[in-house]
């Protein structure tokens, strides 16, 4: 079943100024004061993982009002990404890939370009990435420990031990660390992503 990312972004621009980071925490970025006219489009995002550290350039994000109307905003600083970070490829050519970076709640949408050569869509490489998804999966407080509740959604993999992953929810504001069987996660995060296009 296809998934759709619907960025429910902060209503206060200042929150975006303070929190635009990589999936593991990067440098702050400030929106450009230039306002360009863009239309919102849907693109098929393909899961990829960074094979080495890289910098997200030509970065931008979106602000949404209470009616869900998006305003696309250029960011004035580049964002560092780390080996193992997971992105969704929206467009690519021989040298560059336009990507969406799943970052949870702060903010939910971060876009930019990275060199195509640092990305892999190989399944074995994806399994080394720091993001995955689970569906209706029971979580545990320790390996083979007490049940901690059922969870569905995207998770950040914090540590790996034997056939278990220690994870936390990527969004929702819950920092709780729980354990799930490695066999229960999916590294295929392909999804339809909202993106911008010049009018």
One Martini backbone bead per residue (centre of mass of N, CA, C, O) as a GRO file, in nm:
protein
  199
    1UNK     BB    1   0.095   0.035   0.023
    2UNK     BB    2   0.071   0.353  -0.010
    3UNK     BB    3   0.227   0.641   0.094
    4UNK     BB    4   0.182   0.967   0.269
    5UNK     BB    5   0.331   1.270   0.297
    6UNK     BB    6   0.203   1.523   0.538
    7UNK     BB    7   0.312   1.816   0.611
    8UNK     BB    8   0.287   1.939   0.956
    9UNK     BB    9   0.373   2.237   1.008
   10UNK     BB   10   0.480   2.491   1.152
   11UNK     BB   11   0.336   2.810   1.225
   12UNK     BB   12   0.618   2.907   1.322
   13UNK     BB   13   0.897   3.023   1.179
   14UNK     BB   14   1.088   3.015   1.426
   15UNK     BB   15   1.085   2.707   1.457
   16UNK     BB   16   1.229   2.654   1.191
   17UNK     BB   17   1.492   2.813   1.250
   18UNK     BB   18   1.572   2.617   1.505
   19UNK     BB   19   1.501   2.301   1.356
   20UNK     BB   20   1.679   2.265   1.095
   21UNK     BB   21   1.771   1.932   1.048
   22UNK     BB   22   1.888   1.647   1.062
   23UNK     BB   23   1.806   1.335   1.161
   24UNK     BB   24   2.058   1.382   1.391
   25UNK     BB   25   2.148   1.666   1.375
   26UNK     BB   26   2.211   1.992   1.279
   27UNK     BB   27   2.221   2.282   1.139
   28UNK     BB   28   2.118   2.586   1.120
   29UNK     BB   29   1.841   2.747   0.942
   30UNK     BB   30   1.744   3.013   0.721
   31UNK     BB   31   1.521   3.178   0.563
   32UNK     BB   32   1.449   3.327   0.288
   33UNK     BB   33   1.323   3.642   0.176
   34UNK     BB   34   1.258   3.514  -0.079
   35UNK     BB   35   0.972   3.503  -0.303
   36UNK     BB   36   0.847   3.231  -0.459
   37UNK     BB   37   0.656   3.069  -0.703
   38UNK     BB   38   0.471   2.779  -0.609
   39UNK     BB   39   0.382   2.448  -0.662
   40UNK     BB   40   0.217   2.164  -0.561
   41UNK     BB   41   0.349   1.833  -0.570
   42UNK     BB   42   0.377   1.493  -0.669
   43UNK     BB   43   0.608   1.236  -0.562
   44UNK     BB   44   0.813   0.960  -0.603
   45UNK     BB   45   0.963   0.804  -0.336
   46UNK     BB   46   1.295   0.669  -0.298
   47UNK     BB   47   1.481   0.466  -0.124
   48UNK     BB   48   1.779   0.582   0.056
   49UNK     BB   49   2.134   0.566   0.134
   50UNK     BB   50   2.409   0.676   0.294
   51UNK     BB   51   2.760   0.599   0.241
   52UNK     BB   52   2.820   0.902   0.324
   53UNK     BB   53   2.898   1.192   0.395
   54UNK     BB   54   2.695   1.496   0.355
   55UNK     BB   55   2.549   1.776   0.172
   56UNK     BB   56   2.269   1.974   0.185
   57UNK     BB   57   2.159   2.149  -0.088
   58UNK     BB   58   1.932   2.366  -0.172
   59UNK     BB   59   1.746   2.424   0.064
   60UNK     BB   60   1.405   2.332   0.175
   61UNK     BB   61   1.071   2.426   0.284
   62UNK     BB   62   0.755   2.416   0.473
   63UNK     BB   63   0.469   2.610   0.534
   64UNK     BB   64   0.171   2.575   0.738
   65UNK     BB   65  -0.143   2.638   0.777
   66UNK     BB   66  -0.460   2.578   0.910
   67UNK     BB   67  -0.541   2.491   0.592
   68UNK     BB   68  -0.273   2.358   0.448
   69UNK     BB   69  -0.109   2.582   0.331
   70UNK     BB   70   0.176   2.623   0.132
   71UNK     BB   71   0.510   2.759   0.200
   72UNK     BB   72   0.792   2.799   0.022
   73UNK     BB   73   1.135   2.772   0.165
   74UNK     BB   74   1.435   2.898   0.167
   75UNK     BB   75   1.759   2.805   0.274
   76UNK     BB   76   2.070   2.954   0.378
   77UNK     BB   77   2.165   2.664   0.471
   78UNK     BB   78   2.331   2.394   0.496
   79UNK     BB   79   2.298   2.028   0.548
   80UNK     BB   80   2.411   1.780   0.735
   81UNK     BB   81   2.491   1.444   0.653
   82UNK     BB   82   2.494   1.097   0.731
   83UNK     BB   83   2.591   0.804   0.752
   84UNK     BB   84   2.274   0.626   0.720
   85UNK     BB   85   2.096   0.811   0.606
   86UNK     BB   86   1.758   0.866   0.509
   87UNK     BB   87   1.606   0.894   0.185
   88UNK     BB   88   1.412   1.048  -0.079
   89UNK     BB   89   1.389   1.011  -0.412
   90UNK     BB   90   1.265   1.240  -0.664
   91UNK     BB   91   1.529   1.324  -0.828
   92UNK     BB   92   1.765   1.238  -1.106
   93UNK     BB   93   2.099   1.219  -1.212
   94UNK     BB   94   2.428   1.155  -1.264
   95UNK     BB   95   2.507   1.372  -1.008
   96UNK     BB   96   2.207   1.437  -0.892
   97UNK     BB   97   1.985   1.454  -0.599
   98UNK     BB   98   1.655   1.484  -0.517
   99UNK     BB   99   1.547   1.526  -0.172
  100UNK     BB  100   1.393   1.371   0.108
  101UNK     BB  101   1.390   1.435   0.469
  102UNK     BB  102   1.325   1.248   0.732
  103UNK     BB  103   1.257   1.437   1.063
  104UNK     BB  104   0.980   1.465   1.174
  105UNK     BB  105   0.887   1.754   1.378
  106UNK     BB  106   1.185   1.926   1.300
  107UNK     BB  107   1.082   1.925   1.051
  108UNK     BB  108   0.884   1.744   0.820
  109UNK     BB  109   1.031   1.927   0.596
  110UNK     BB  110   1.316   1.833   0.384
  111UNK     BB  111   1.516   1.971   0.119
  112UNK     BB  112   1.744   1.866  -0.159
  113UNK     BB  113   2.090   1.818  -0.245
  114UNK     BB  114   2.286   1.536  -0.366
  115UNK     BB  115   2.508   1.324  -0.445
  116UNK     BB  116   2.451   1.036  -0.618
  117UNK     BB  117   2.710   0.863  -0.520
  118UNK     BB  118   2.605   0.847  -0.199
  119UNK     BB  119   2.378   0.656  -0.305
  120UNK     BB  120   2.154   0.380  -0.203
  121UNK     BB  121   1.914   0.100  -0.311
  122UNK     BB  122   2.026  -0.130  -0.173
  123UNK     BB  123   1.918  -0.357   0.046
  124UNK     BB  124   2.176  -0.399   0.216
  125UNK     BB  125   2.213  -0.092   0.272
  126UNK     BB  126   1.935  -0.023   0.396
  127UNK     BB  127   1.989  -0.210   0.655
  128UNK     BB  128   2.203   0.029   0.759
  129UNK     BB  129   2.003   0.220   0.832
  130UNK     BB  130   1.821   0.460   1.056
  131UNK     BB  131   1.552   0.366   0.905
  132UNK     BB  132   1.210   0.255   0.964
  133UNK     BB  133   0.928   0.024   0.969
  134UNK     BB  134   0.615  -0.039   1.140
  135UNK     BB  135   0.335  -0.284   1.193
  136UNK     BB  136   0.169  -0.368   1.449
  137UNK     BB  137   0.401  -0.365   1.682
  138UNK     BB  138   0.544  -0.513   1.933
  139UNK     BB  139   0.694  -0.384   2.218
  140UNK     BB  140   1.000  -0.355   2.426
  141UNK     BB  141   1.198  -0.278   2.703
  142UNK     BB  142   1.348  -0.541   2.626
  143UNK     BB  143   1.494  -0.814   2.550
  144UNK     BB  144   1.241  -1.019   2.603
  145UNK     BB  145   1.048  -0.844   2.756
  146UNK     BB  146   0.829  -0.620   2.827
  147UNK     BB  147   0.555  -0.493   2.724
  148UNK     BB  148   0.509  -0.151   2.548
  149UNK     BB  149   0.347  -0.176   2.290
  150UNK     BB  150   0.186  -0.076   2.006
  151UNK     BB  151   0.335  -0.004   1.675
  152UNK     BB  152   0.314   0.253   1.412
  153UNK     BB  153   0.580   0.341   1.191
  154UNK     BB  154   0.842   0.546   1.211
  155UNK     BB  155   1.190   0.466   1.282
  156UNK     BB  156   1.470   0.491   1.488
  157UNK     BB  157   1.783   0.348   1.489
  158UNK     BB  158   1.997   0.314   1.769
  159UNK     BB  159   2.030  -0.009   1.798
  160UNK     BB  160   2.212  -0.330   1.777
  161UNK     BB  161   2.110  -0.677   1.871
  162UNK     BB  162   2.127  -0.920   1.703
  163UNK     BB  163   1.766  -0.961   1.654
  164UNK     BB  164   1.768  -0.649   1.753
  165UNK     BB  165   1.598  -0.327   1.793
  166UNK     BB  166   1.655  -0.001   1.890
  167UNK     BB  167   1.382   0.233   1.924
  168UNK     BB  168   1.219   0.533   1.787
  169UNK     BB  169   1.008   0.762   1.721
  170UNK     BB  170   1.016   1.005   1.477
  171UNK     BB  171   0.728   1.085   1.569
  172UNK     BB  172   0.524   1.254   1.837
  173UNK     BB  173   0.733   1.309   2.095
  174UNK     BB  174   0.848   1.013   2.162
  175UNK     BB  175   1.151   0.910   2.339
  176UNK     BB  176   1.108   0.621   2.366
  177UNK     BB  177   1.276   0.323   2.424
  178UNK     BB  178   1.265   0.031   2.217
  179UNK     BB  179   1.199  -0.309   2.126
  180UNK     BB  180   1.257  -0.503   1.822
  181UNK     BB  181   1.240  -0.718   1.590
  182UNK     BB  182   1.417  -0.730   1.303
  183UNK     BB  183   1.186  -0.883   1.135
  184UNK     BB  184   0.962  -0.631   1.172
  185UNK     BB  185   1.109  -0.455   0.968
  186UNK     BB  186   1.115  -0.189   0.724
  187UNK     BB  187   1.320  -0.039   0.449
  188UNK     BB  188   1.063   0.047   0.291
  189UNK     BB  189   0.982   0.407   0.224
  190UNK     BB  190   0.808   0.441   0.004
  191UNK     BB  191   0.660   0.754  -0.126
  192UNK     BB  192   0.444   1.012  -0.133
  193UNK     BB  193   0.552   1.349  -0.211
  194UNK     BB  194   0.563   1.669  -0.131
  195UNK     BB  195   0.634   1.930  -0.364
  196UNK     BB  196   0.801   2.161  -0.571
  197UNK     BB  197   0.706   2.402  -0.839
  198UNK     BB  198   0.724   2.610  -1.070
  199UNK     BB  199   0.479   2.819  -1.220
   0.00000   0.00000   0.00000
